[in-house]
Amino acid sequence: MSETYVKRLSTILLDAITDKDPRVQEQVCGALCTLGGSQPAEVLSACEEHLRLHEKLAHPYRTMVLRAMETVVSNHIGELDKDMARAIILLASNEMTKVKELVSDWQQAASSVLVAVGRRFISSVMEELLSKFQPGLLPHPCTVHTLASLSISNVFGMVPFLTSILSTMLPMLGAAKHDSMKVVFCCALQRFSESTLEYLANLDQAPDPTVRKDSFASDIFGAYDILFHQWLQSREAKLRLAVVEALGPMSHLLPSEKLEEQLPKLLPGVLTLYKKHAETVHVSKSLGQILEAAVSVGSRTLDIQLDSLLAALHAQGLRACLGTGRGSYTQICVPVESSSPLVTSNRKEVLRCFTVLACCSPDRLLAFLLPKLDTSNERTRVGTLQVLRHVINTAAAQMAVKKPFILSSMKLPLLDTNNKVKRAVVQVVSAMAHHGYLEQPGGKAMVEYVVQQCALPPEAEPQKPGTDSEALSADSVRAISVSTLYLVSTTVDRMSEVLWPYLLEFLVPVRFTGALSPLCRSLVHLAQKRQEAGAHAPLIQYNGNVHLPSPYAITTRLLAVSSNPYVGDGRGAASLRLLSVLHQDIHPALGQRWATAIPLLLEHLDEYSEETLSQKEWEEKLLMFLRDSLAVVSDNTWVCQLTLEMCKQLPNYNGTPLEKNFLYKCVGTTLGAASSKEVVRKHLQELLETARYQEEREREGLACCFGICATSHLDDTLAQLEDFVKSDMLRKSAGIFNIFKDRSESEADKVRSALILCYGHVAARAPRELLLARVEADVFRNMSQCFSTKDPALRLSLVQSVCMATQAICSSAHGGSFHLSRKAELVAQMVEFIKAEPPDSLRTPIRKKAMLACTYLVTLEPALEEQVQADLIHSCLHSVMAMLPEPEEGDSHQESLYLDTMQALKDLLTSLLQRNMTPQGLQVMVEHLSPWIKSPRGHERVRALGLSACLLQFFLEHLQISALVPFHNLGLLVGLFSPRCADLWLATRREAVNCVHSLLYLQLGYEGFSRDYRDDVAEQLLSLKDGLAHPDPTILFHTCHSIAQIIAKRLPPDQLISLLLTLFEGLGDPDKNCSRAATVMINCLLKERGNMLQEKVPEIVSVLRSKLQETREEHVLQAAQHSVFVLATHHHAAVVSSLLGSPLPFDSHTCTLWRALALEPGLTAQVLGLLLEKISRDVPFKESRAFLLSSTPDRVATLLPLAATCALHEVASAPASGPAVLELYPQLFAALLLRVSCTMGVQPPRHLQAKERRSASSGLASRSLEPCSSAVDALQAVLVRGGNEDVVQHMELNGGWQLLKTSAGHEEGVTQLASAMAKFAGPRLPLVMKVLFATQSSVYEVQRVTSTAFLAELLSSNVVNDLMLLESLLDNLTARQKDMSARVRRLVLRGLANVASGSPEKVQTHGPQLLTAMISGLDDGDDPHSLVALEAMVGLARLLDLVDAWDLRAVLLHIAVRIRPFFDSERMEFRSASIRLFGHLNKACRGDCEDVFLEQVVGGLAPLLLHLQDPQAPVVAACRFALRMCGPNLECEELAAVFQKHLQEGHGLHFGEFLNTTCKHLMRHFPDLLGRLLSTSLFYFKSSWEDVRAAAPMLTGFLVLHVEAEQRPQVDLEQLLAALQLLLKDPAPQVRAKAAETLGRLVKFA
């Protein structure tokens, strides 16, 4: 039985091997291998029989069977007996040789079977193969191929056969006519030779240690003779390559004398192939093997052939290396990682050949290679260098005595400018360093070369990948050089003596600047190694070496380059580390100080990046470091030497202005520390004479140098400047260019500019007690001589220096009493400079610096005249305010300059205001700003308001009142600023609020309140700023209204009229927003303070009338609303009727008039009552046909209810209508909600449609009037006015209003509305529900649906329970369950289920009522897929967890049976709902279910598992939930744990792993369920869903996999096999694949 069964399974699978889908074929093979793992003999027998009986089976399918057989044989070779092995051998041999043509996959598979069997049964396999390998007959190619494969897979088993095989094969070689057969023989000879060599190399492990190479020699030579002399000449490239691959290993087996005899012909023959083949890796490999064989026998022929060998290999290497000829771009000069595998392999083989030749003939190799370095061909030079590097590394012993010769030959490559050659040279130098070359004479030149390459400048535009495969960037050369230098310094111990202190010579020369970072890193490492060897010895031993830099030169160089720390790969940190290491050699006293200072500097660099580092702060830290170091040394001679070296190195930095600028500061610092006045004067004179005045950075650096020096040597510094001014230098510097007057004047101006800056920096840094006595005579006197200049640079220097000098004066202890006689002159000159600047642009900091200078000058005595002050303010405002808007983000320099300029203007104005801290002084400043405050250009208004706010804040902070006096111009100022709270520019609005805020506090101050007093009313202004940020005009003007209320509360009565008159003037403001804000503020003020204006009413009315005549703006016309209001108080019905007669849609004036009726609650309630009556009295629509033949009538809105709805919206939109809306809230809400429901899809009246068409055709804009939208708008307005803004916002946020308007989304929209009402408007619901209850008998179905949906959703909120409305609501809905409309009945069930979420504690109380309703819903109507039934299932799922257990037990089984058919419903919603309800039924049992229900659980287990593969995600989620709930009821903790672990929501599921684990536990704990589960699974073999059909055989297979043998009777194998056979024909490939997999698992029943 067992054998028959396994064979049958195998047969079924083998019949399925012809499946067209490759995945199914692979799965069938896998199943066969699975069967073979249990019963290898039976499966192999079945496969053998299948192939034997199905002779016509196509070879692709035969191939699949043979592959399965190979897998089984390979994995179970030890279980095969000889008979089975013999049968398999015969089959495979027959399959392999069945056809003479080559069918690679099929014959290869058969060959692989033979090779697999041959690993154990070598004799049997050889017997079969040799039977087909007879002398005199050409064998099948696959026979030879199999012999070759066997020789590799079973070396020890095959080699003893090789002598007979070779003797038999040798005659066959001459008989082979076809190239393909010859290729096979060549491959076999190659494999035979390789296996023989391996056998001979491992004789100690071989079964027959007596085997010798001689026993193969004659046959191998015979084969060699044919291959070399006949086949190698073939035109077929594949054959030639096969021959040359074989010749390599064969050469090792040739007799020594024969090899020596053949080499003169063999080597040229192989070399010839280089010219014939594109891919030459096999040629190179074979050549290397031949050369090794020749060297091993001590061949003398190599000497004769050497020149040709070298030439051919070199040419091949270059051709391969550089992509010439037919070679590919290669392997010698290109990094290995950038090459293809073949190119990489060929590269290795060619270099291997050179290594062999280098070991046997080093002299001749070098004599050949080194002259190649002196050639014009770049390719030759690069390739030669790569070969040279290789032989230096691989033939080190042979090359050792050739070091001087090789070094001398490198002179020309060192001069090469080609980047590829440079890279190759660096690689050669690296190899030389590792093998002691650089210690020889000439080695230092190699080191210098590497350093030069490290100093290569970075490319401006890095080469894009793929743009030019031939190009090599300088950055690449630099990178490899940097890496080489560091590696040689740190990893090659013998290089320490070569590199130290030699590398120090490269620190100072400018041409090596780019190499400083790698140099410093290497020097630090070398120095640290030397310190470890001798802790206290000096590191630098000069010993007369004049090339080594002095300690002063090293210090100067490293300190200067550290000023720009991140360039050059972070040379700042590297330089500082080197300084730290060399402290002993710099000066013995510096060690302790630098040990703490330098780490802090390095830590600072680590905290920042190139983008975030403050250059000024960093330079100050370095200068502080220098000052501390000079103080520690305290040696004037040492300081003077350092100063001398710094001055000496200054010209080195002409190309790097930043570093030269810093070095000037270092010179000033060292001069400040010097005690010799003569030295100071001498160096200052030299600096003045040698400075490059044309460079701006250098002028600034020179000035900083003088300023720093002046801190210690003020008199000497000023004297030196004075001497230079009086000297002929100025004239000489100009006189040189007398021929070119413009140029000479420019040159002189640059010198003057530098001198002026020097004076400014000297004044800024000079000791304050010494400055005041010298500033006018020595500083300002020399500056004044240049005031007439027109040169921009000189002007900038002048204002900057004046600014620094005046700031220094002000900061001195006696600055406040200092009398500056030149003050008026200086101010006038600064004003002239400011006026000369272009008013529309900001290019230079001149105006900023000039205003700062004026700021400091204003504070000095004597005071400025009034006219001078006015001219100063006017000039500065005109220069700054009229500039174009501030630059956009991105230009950080321009943005910073703009901000600094504005700050300078603020400082100047506050300084001027401080001189006259009175209301009049404030009024003067505001009058200057007033034209800019009212400017039509927004950016000018922003600036003016910002300045005003700053001035007012300053005035407030410095307010000092000795007596109570009135703030007489408060009204005027408030009237000027307050309308700006609505300016188009947000920044202006905020600044305007700040101004008003400050003015109110100023008034409080003048009333006598203390400065720290905080007024609650005034503070409210600041909280209103957020409202100003909103672009919505409604919110903006509401905020303005609030601001006006605050002003009204704090404004003195005598200031009110002046404020109003100023605001009236603001009505004509060109900024419409400000004009409207003025209107809002006027109305507010009149309302709040109008009782005080009795005497002024005529004046106010007159002004208002004049303004109405001037403009027809909407905000001005709103005053007409009052007239309508008065009229309506007498005749509200007539007014309402008249307004309803206005044409629809209402225009803006009509809408305004409607809103006027909401000004008084009593009137508003009467108007709303009339409008409700108009809406409810008439029918909402009439049905009519637009065309006589149209099938369905159109619904057209009736005119009067439509007009009343629009009017109600306008009235309710008015804020004052709130009380009236609250009074009629239930009626309004219900009427409008039902109005919405019955106007969905309703068209406007015909005449309105025609009006819209006419407007559209004429191109005129017309308001569209859509009946449903108008009802929604009215409902929103009622909600807002009723205090339920939250409801409106909630609906808006969730798109509820849009849903309400559409038929498809109306129910959802009503649901959202009810939810929002329950959440935000609970107290309103009792009366609203009472009105809606009455709609149960409405003749319009849509109104019944709407009211039911609303009431149903209310039950989802606990508010109905809190309001004691639950019972009445349940009764009303239950009564509606008999409604004729299925939509109503469905909504009733939804509402009853909502009790579970709204009032869960009440579910048990009403449990029987709720369950009865739901169960009746399950049986609703005749349609088995009724939406009412779906709603019932969803509702039951929500209720089950809450109903009483006893109530549930009565219906549990009925529900389970009723929903079971829905598990496999074609509709996803029904599957999902029923399965989820099944899960809730299980959950409700809580692990304690009756046996009758347990049967339902067991029956549903298989469907649930299979529907985990349902194509719909909701169904899968429901199955996960249901299975987790079923777990406890199955009373199996392991299974429940598996469900909990794998089926959590949101977690991924590996279905196969899960199903396997589940089936394992099912069969362990419930083995009796096997038959039932399998029968259910068989049912799903016919499922309409592909994924479920595929899961069904998976379930079957895993059940079988884990079942015990004694459960076998539960399985109807015949039925199961038949079903699986049918599945093997399923149209879905994945189903067929799973069926095949399951068939493999059925071996369990064998």
PDB file of N, CA and C in Angstrom, residues 513-559:
ATOM      1  N   THR A 513      50.788  75.269   0.108  1.00  0.00           N
ATOM      2  CA  THR A 513      49.682  75.623   1.010  1.00  0.00           C
ATOM      3  C   THR A 513      48.562  74.583   0.966  1.00  0.00           C
ATOM      4  N   GLY A 514      48.241  74.114  -0.223  1.00  0.00           N
ATOM      5  CA  GLY A 514      47.154  73.138  -0.343  1.00  0.00           C
ATOM      6  C   GLY A 514      47.423  71.836   0.372  1.00  0.00           C
ATOM      7  N   ALA A 515      48.691  71.547   0.686  1.00  0.00           N
ATOM      8  CA  ALA A 515      49.051  70.280   1.333  1.00  0.00           C
ATOM      9  C   ALA A 515      49.189  70.424   2.840  1.00  0.00           C
ATOM     10  N   LEU A 516      48.851  71.579   3.401  1.00  0.00           N
ATOM     11  CA  LEU A 516      49.106  71.809   4.821  1.00  0.00           C
ATOM     12  C   LEU A 516      48.374  70.814   5.717  1.00  0.00           C
ATOM     13  N   SER A 517      47.116  70.517   5.422  1.00  0.00           N
ATOM     14  CA  SER A 517      46.370  69.611   6.301  1.00  0.00           C
ATOM     15  C   SER A 517      47.012  68.227   6.364  1.00  0.00           C
ATOM     16  N   PRO A 518      47.247  67.557   5.231  1.00  0.00           N
ATOM     17  CA  PRO A 518      47.912  66.249   5.328  1.00  0.00           C
ATOM     18  C   PRO A 518      49.330  66.357   5.898  1.00  0.00           C
ATOM     19  N   LEU A 519      50.046  67.437   5.570  1.00  0.00           N
ATOM     20  CA  LEU A 519      51.388  67.606   6.123  1.00  0.00           C
ATOM     21  C   LEU A 519      51.339  67.680   7.649  1.00  0.00           C
ATOM     22  N   CYS A 520      50.441  68.502   8.152  1.00  0.00           N
ATOM     23  CA  CYS A 520      50.344  68.661   9.606  1.00  0.00           C
ATOM     24  C   CYS A 520      49.955  67.355  10.279  1.00  0.00           C
ATOM     25  N   ARG A 521      49.014  66.615   9.690  1.00  0.00           N
ATOM     26  CA  ARG A 521      48.601  65.353  10.294  1.00  0.00           C
ATOM     27  C   ARG A 521      49.770  64.373  10.353  1.00  0.00           C
ATOM     28  N   SER A 522      50.517  64.297   9.240  1.00  0.00           N
ATOM     29  CA  SER A 522      51.663  63.390   9.225  1.00  0.00           C
ATOM     30  C   SER A 522      52.723  63.840  10.210  1.00  0.00           C
ATOM     31  N   LEU A 523      53.008  65.142  10.261  1.00  0.00           N
ATOM     32  CA  LEU A 523      54.025  65.648  11.179  1.00  0.00           C
ATOM     33  C   LEU A 523      53.622  65.427  12.636  1.00  0.00           C
ATOM     34  N   VAL A 524      52.343  65.597  12.939  1.00  0.00           N
ATOM     35  CA  VAL A 524      51.879  65.341  14.306  1.00  0.00           C
ATOM     36  C   VAL A 524      52.145  63.895  14.697  1.00  0.00           C
ATOM     37  N   HIS A 525      51.814  62.973  13.789  1.00  0.00           N
ATOM     38  CA  HIS A 525      52.041  61.554  14.086  1.00  0.00           C
ATOM     39  C   HIS A 525      53.520  61.259  14.267  1.00  0.00           C
ATOM     40  N   LEU A 526      54.358  61.785  13.373  1.00  0.00           N
ATOM     41  CA  LEU A 526      55.801  61.534  13.462  1.00  0.00           C
ATOM     42  C   LEU A 526      56.378  62.142  14.736  1.00  0.00           C
ATOM     43  N   ALA A 527      55.937  63.355  15.069  1.00  0.00           N
ATOM     44  CA  ALA A 527      56.442  64.013  16.266  1.00  0.00           C
ATOM     45  C   ALA A 527      56.042  63.259  17.530  1.00  0.00           C
ATOM     46  N   GLN A 528      54.812  62.773  17.547  1.00  0.00           N
ATOM     47  CA  GLN A 528      54.360  62.028  18.727  1.00  0.00           C
ATOM     48  C   GLN A 528      55.149  60.736  18.898  1.00  0.00           C
ATOM     49  N   LYS A 529      55.493  60.095  17.803  1.00  0.00           N
ATOM     50  CA  LYS A 529      56.313  58.885  17.879  1.00  0.00           C
ATOM     51  C   LYS A 529      57.697  59.215  18.440  1.00  0.00           C
ATOM     52  N   ARG A 530      58.260  60.330  18.020  1.00  0.00           N
ATOM     53  CA  ARG A 530      59.586  60.712  18.513  1.00  0.00           C
ATOM     54  C   ARG A 530      59.529  61.123  19.987  1.00  0.00           C
ATOM     55  N   GLN A 531      58.422  61.752  20.365  1.00  0.00           N
ATOM     56  CA  GLN A 531      58.270  62.118  21.770  1.00  0.00           C
ATOM     57  C   GLN A 531      58.204  60.871  22.656  1.00  0.00           C
ATOM     58  N   GLU A 532      57.548  59.853  22.163  1.00  0.00           N
ATOM     59  CA  GLU A 532      57.470  58.613  22.924  1.00  0.00           C
ATOM     60  C   GLU A 532      58.844  57.975  23.072  1.00  0.00           C
ATOM     61  N   ALA A 533      59.678  58.155  22.038  1.00  0.00           N
ATOM     62  CA  ALA A 533      61.019  57.572  22.091  1.00  0.00           C
ATOM     63  C   ALA A 533      61.940  58.361  23.021  1.00  0.00           C
ATOM     64  N   GLY A 534      61.866  59.711  22.972  1.00  0.00           N
ATOM     65  CA  GLY A 534      62.694  60.543  23.839  1.00  0.00           C
ATOM     66  C   GLY A 534      61.893  61.718  24.329  1.00  0.00           C
ATOM     67  N   ALA A 535      61.378  61.634  25.534  1.00  0.00           N
ATOM     68  CA  ALA A 535      60.355  62.573  25.995  1.00  0.00           C
ATOM     69  C   ALA A 535      60.845  64.011  26.095  1.00  0.00           C
ATOM     70  N   HIS A 536      62.101  64.234  26.488  1.00  0.00           N
ATOM     71  CA  HIS A 536      62.546  65.602  26.774  1.00  0.00           C
ATOM     72  C   HIS A 536      63.479  66.164  25.705  1.00  0.00           C
ATOM     73  N   ALA A 537      63.842  65.395  24.742  1.00  0.00           N
ATOM     74  CA  ALA A 537      64.755  65.880  23.700  1.00  0.00           C
ATOM     75  C   ALA A 537      64.011  66.782  22.730  1.00  0.00           C
ATOM     76  N   PRO A 538      64.667  67.842  22.224  1.00  0.00           N
ATOM     77  CA  PRO A 538      64.012  68.673  21.197  1.00  0.00           C
ATOM     78  C   PRO A 538      63.678  67.837  19.962  1.00  0.00           C
ATOM     79  N   LEU A 539      62.562  68.140  19.380  1.00  0.00           N
ATOM     80  CA  LEU A 539      62.130  67.372  18.206  1.00  0.00           C
ATOM     81  C   LEU A 539      62.898  67.779  16.963  1.00  0.00           C
ATOM     82  N   ILE A 540      63.209  69.044  16.847  1.00  0.00           N
ATOM     83  CA  ILE A 540      63.853  69.556  15.630  1.00  0.00           C
ATOM     84  C   ILE A 540      65.336  69.773  15.922  1.00  0.00           C
ATOM     85  N   GLN A 541      66.162  69.015  15.221  1.00  0.00           N
ATOM     86  CA  GLN A 541      67.618  69.171  15.326  1.00  0.00           C
ATOM     87  C   GLN A 541      68.090  69.865  14.056  1.00  0.00           C
ATOM     88  N   TYR A 542      68.395  71.165  14.161  1.00  0.00           N
ATOM     89  CA  TYR A 542      68.737  71.924  12.963  1.00  0.00           C
ATOM     90  C   TYR A 542      70.092  71.487  12.395  1.00  0.00           C
ATOM     91  N   ASN A 543      71.116  71.384  13.240  1.00  0.00           N
ATOM     92  CA  ASN A 543      72.430  70.893  12.796  1.00  0.00           C
ATOM     93  C   ASN A 543      72.889  71.560  11.498  1.00  0.00           C
ATOM     94  N   GLY A 544      72.695  72.835  11.422  1.00  0.00           N
ATOM     95  CA  GLY A 544      73.158  73.560  10.239  1.00  0.00           C
ATOM     96  C   GLY A 544      72.270  73.411   9.025  1.00  0.00           C
ATOM     97  N   ASN A 545      71.107  72.771   9.155  1.00  0.00           N
ATOM     98  CA  ASN A 545      70.191  72.595   8.018  1.00  0.00           C
ATOM     99  C   ASN A 545      69.432  73.906   7.789  1.00  0.00           C
ATOM    100  N   VAL A 546      69.843  74.643   6.783  1.00  0.00           N
ATOM    101  CA  VAL A 546      69.258  75.964   6.538  1.00  0.00           C
ATOM    102  C   VAL A 546      67.882  75.868   5.912  1.00  0.00           C
ATOM    103  N   HIS A 547      67.515  74.686   5.459  1.00  0.00           N
ATOM    104  CA  HIS A 547      66.206  74.547   4.796  1.00  0.00           C
ATOM    105  C   HIS A 547      65.059  74.394   5.790  1.00  0.00           C
ATOM    106  N   LEU A 548      65.364  74.013   7.011  1.00  0.00           N
ATOM    107  CA  LEU A 548      64.302  73.848   7.997  1.00  0.00           C
ATOM    108  C   LEU A 548      63.795  75.212   8.452  1.00  0.00           C
ATOM    109  N   PRO A 549      62.475  75.379   8.582  1.00  0.00           N
ATOM    110  CA  PRO A 549      61.932  76.672   9.018  1.00  0.00           C
ATOM    111  C   PRO A 549      62.223  76.913  10.497  1.00  0.00           C
ATOM    112  N   SER A 550      62.406  78.184  10.852  1.00  0.00           N
ATOM    113  CA  SER A 550      62.672  78.543  12.246  1.00  0.00           C
ATOM    114  C   SER A 550      61.395  78.413  13.070  1.00  0.00           C
ATOM    115  N   PRO A 551      61.534  78.367  14.395  1.00  0.00           N
ATOM    116  CA  PRO A 551      60.324  78.328  15.245  1.00  0.00           C
ATOM    117  C   PRO A 551      59.403  79.515  14.990  1.00  0.00           C
ATOM    118  N   TYR A 552      59.992  80.693  14.692  1.00  0.00           N
ATOM    119  CA  TYR A 552      59.167  81.877  14.424  1.00  0.00           C
ATOM    120  C   TYR A 552      58.386  81.703  13.117  1.00  0.00           C
ATOM    121  N   ALA A 553      59.053  81.121  12.112  1.00  0.00           N
ATOM    122  CA  ALA A 553      58.393  80.908  10.820  1.00  0.00           C
ATOM    123  C   ALA A 553      57.271  79.902  10.955  1.00  0.00           C
ATOM    124  N   ILE A 554      57.535  78.826  11.719  1.00  0.00           N
ATOM    125  CA  ILE A 554      56.496  77.805  11.922  1.00  0.00           C
ATOM    126  C   ILE A 554      55.303  78.405  12.650  1.00  0.00           C
ATOM    127  N   THR A 555      55.583  79.159  13.712  1.00  0.00           N
ATOM    128  CA  THR A 555      54.479  79.758  14.484  1.00  0.00           C
ATOM    129  C   THR A 555      53.658  80.709  13.623  1.00  0.00           C
ATOM    130  N   THR A 556      54.346  81.565  12.883  1.00  0.00           N
ATOM    131  CA  THR A 556      53.643  82.535  12.040  1.00  0.00           C
ATOM    132  C   THR A 556      52.794  81.831  11.001  1.00  0.00           C
ATOM    133  N   ARG A 557      53.383  80.853  10.344  1.00  0.00           N
ATOM    134  CA  ARG A 557      52.665  80.149   9.264  1.00  0.00           C
ATOM    135  C   ARG A 557      51.429  79.434   9.800  1.00  0.00           C
ATOM    136  N   LEU A 558      51.595  78.657  10.849  1.00  0.00           N
ATOM    137  CA  LEU A 558      50.475  77.859  11.360  1.00  0.00           C
ATOM    138  C   LEU A 558      49.397  78.739  11.959  1.00  0.00           C
ATOM    139  N   LEU A 559      49.793  79.835  12.591  1.00  0.00           N
ATOM    140  CA  LEU A 559      48.797  80.735  13.164  1.00  0.00           C
ATOM    141  C   LEU A 559      48.019  81.461  12.068  1.00  0.00           C
TER     142      LEU A 559
END
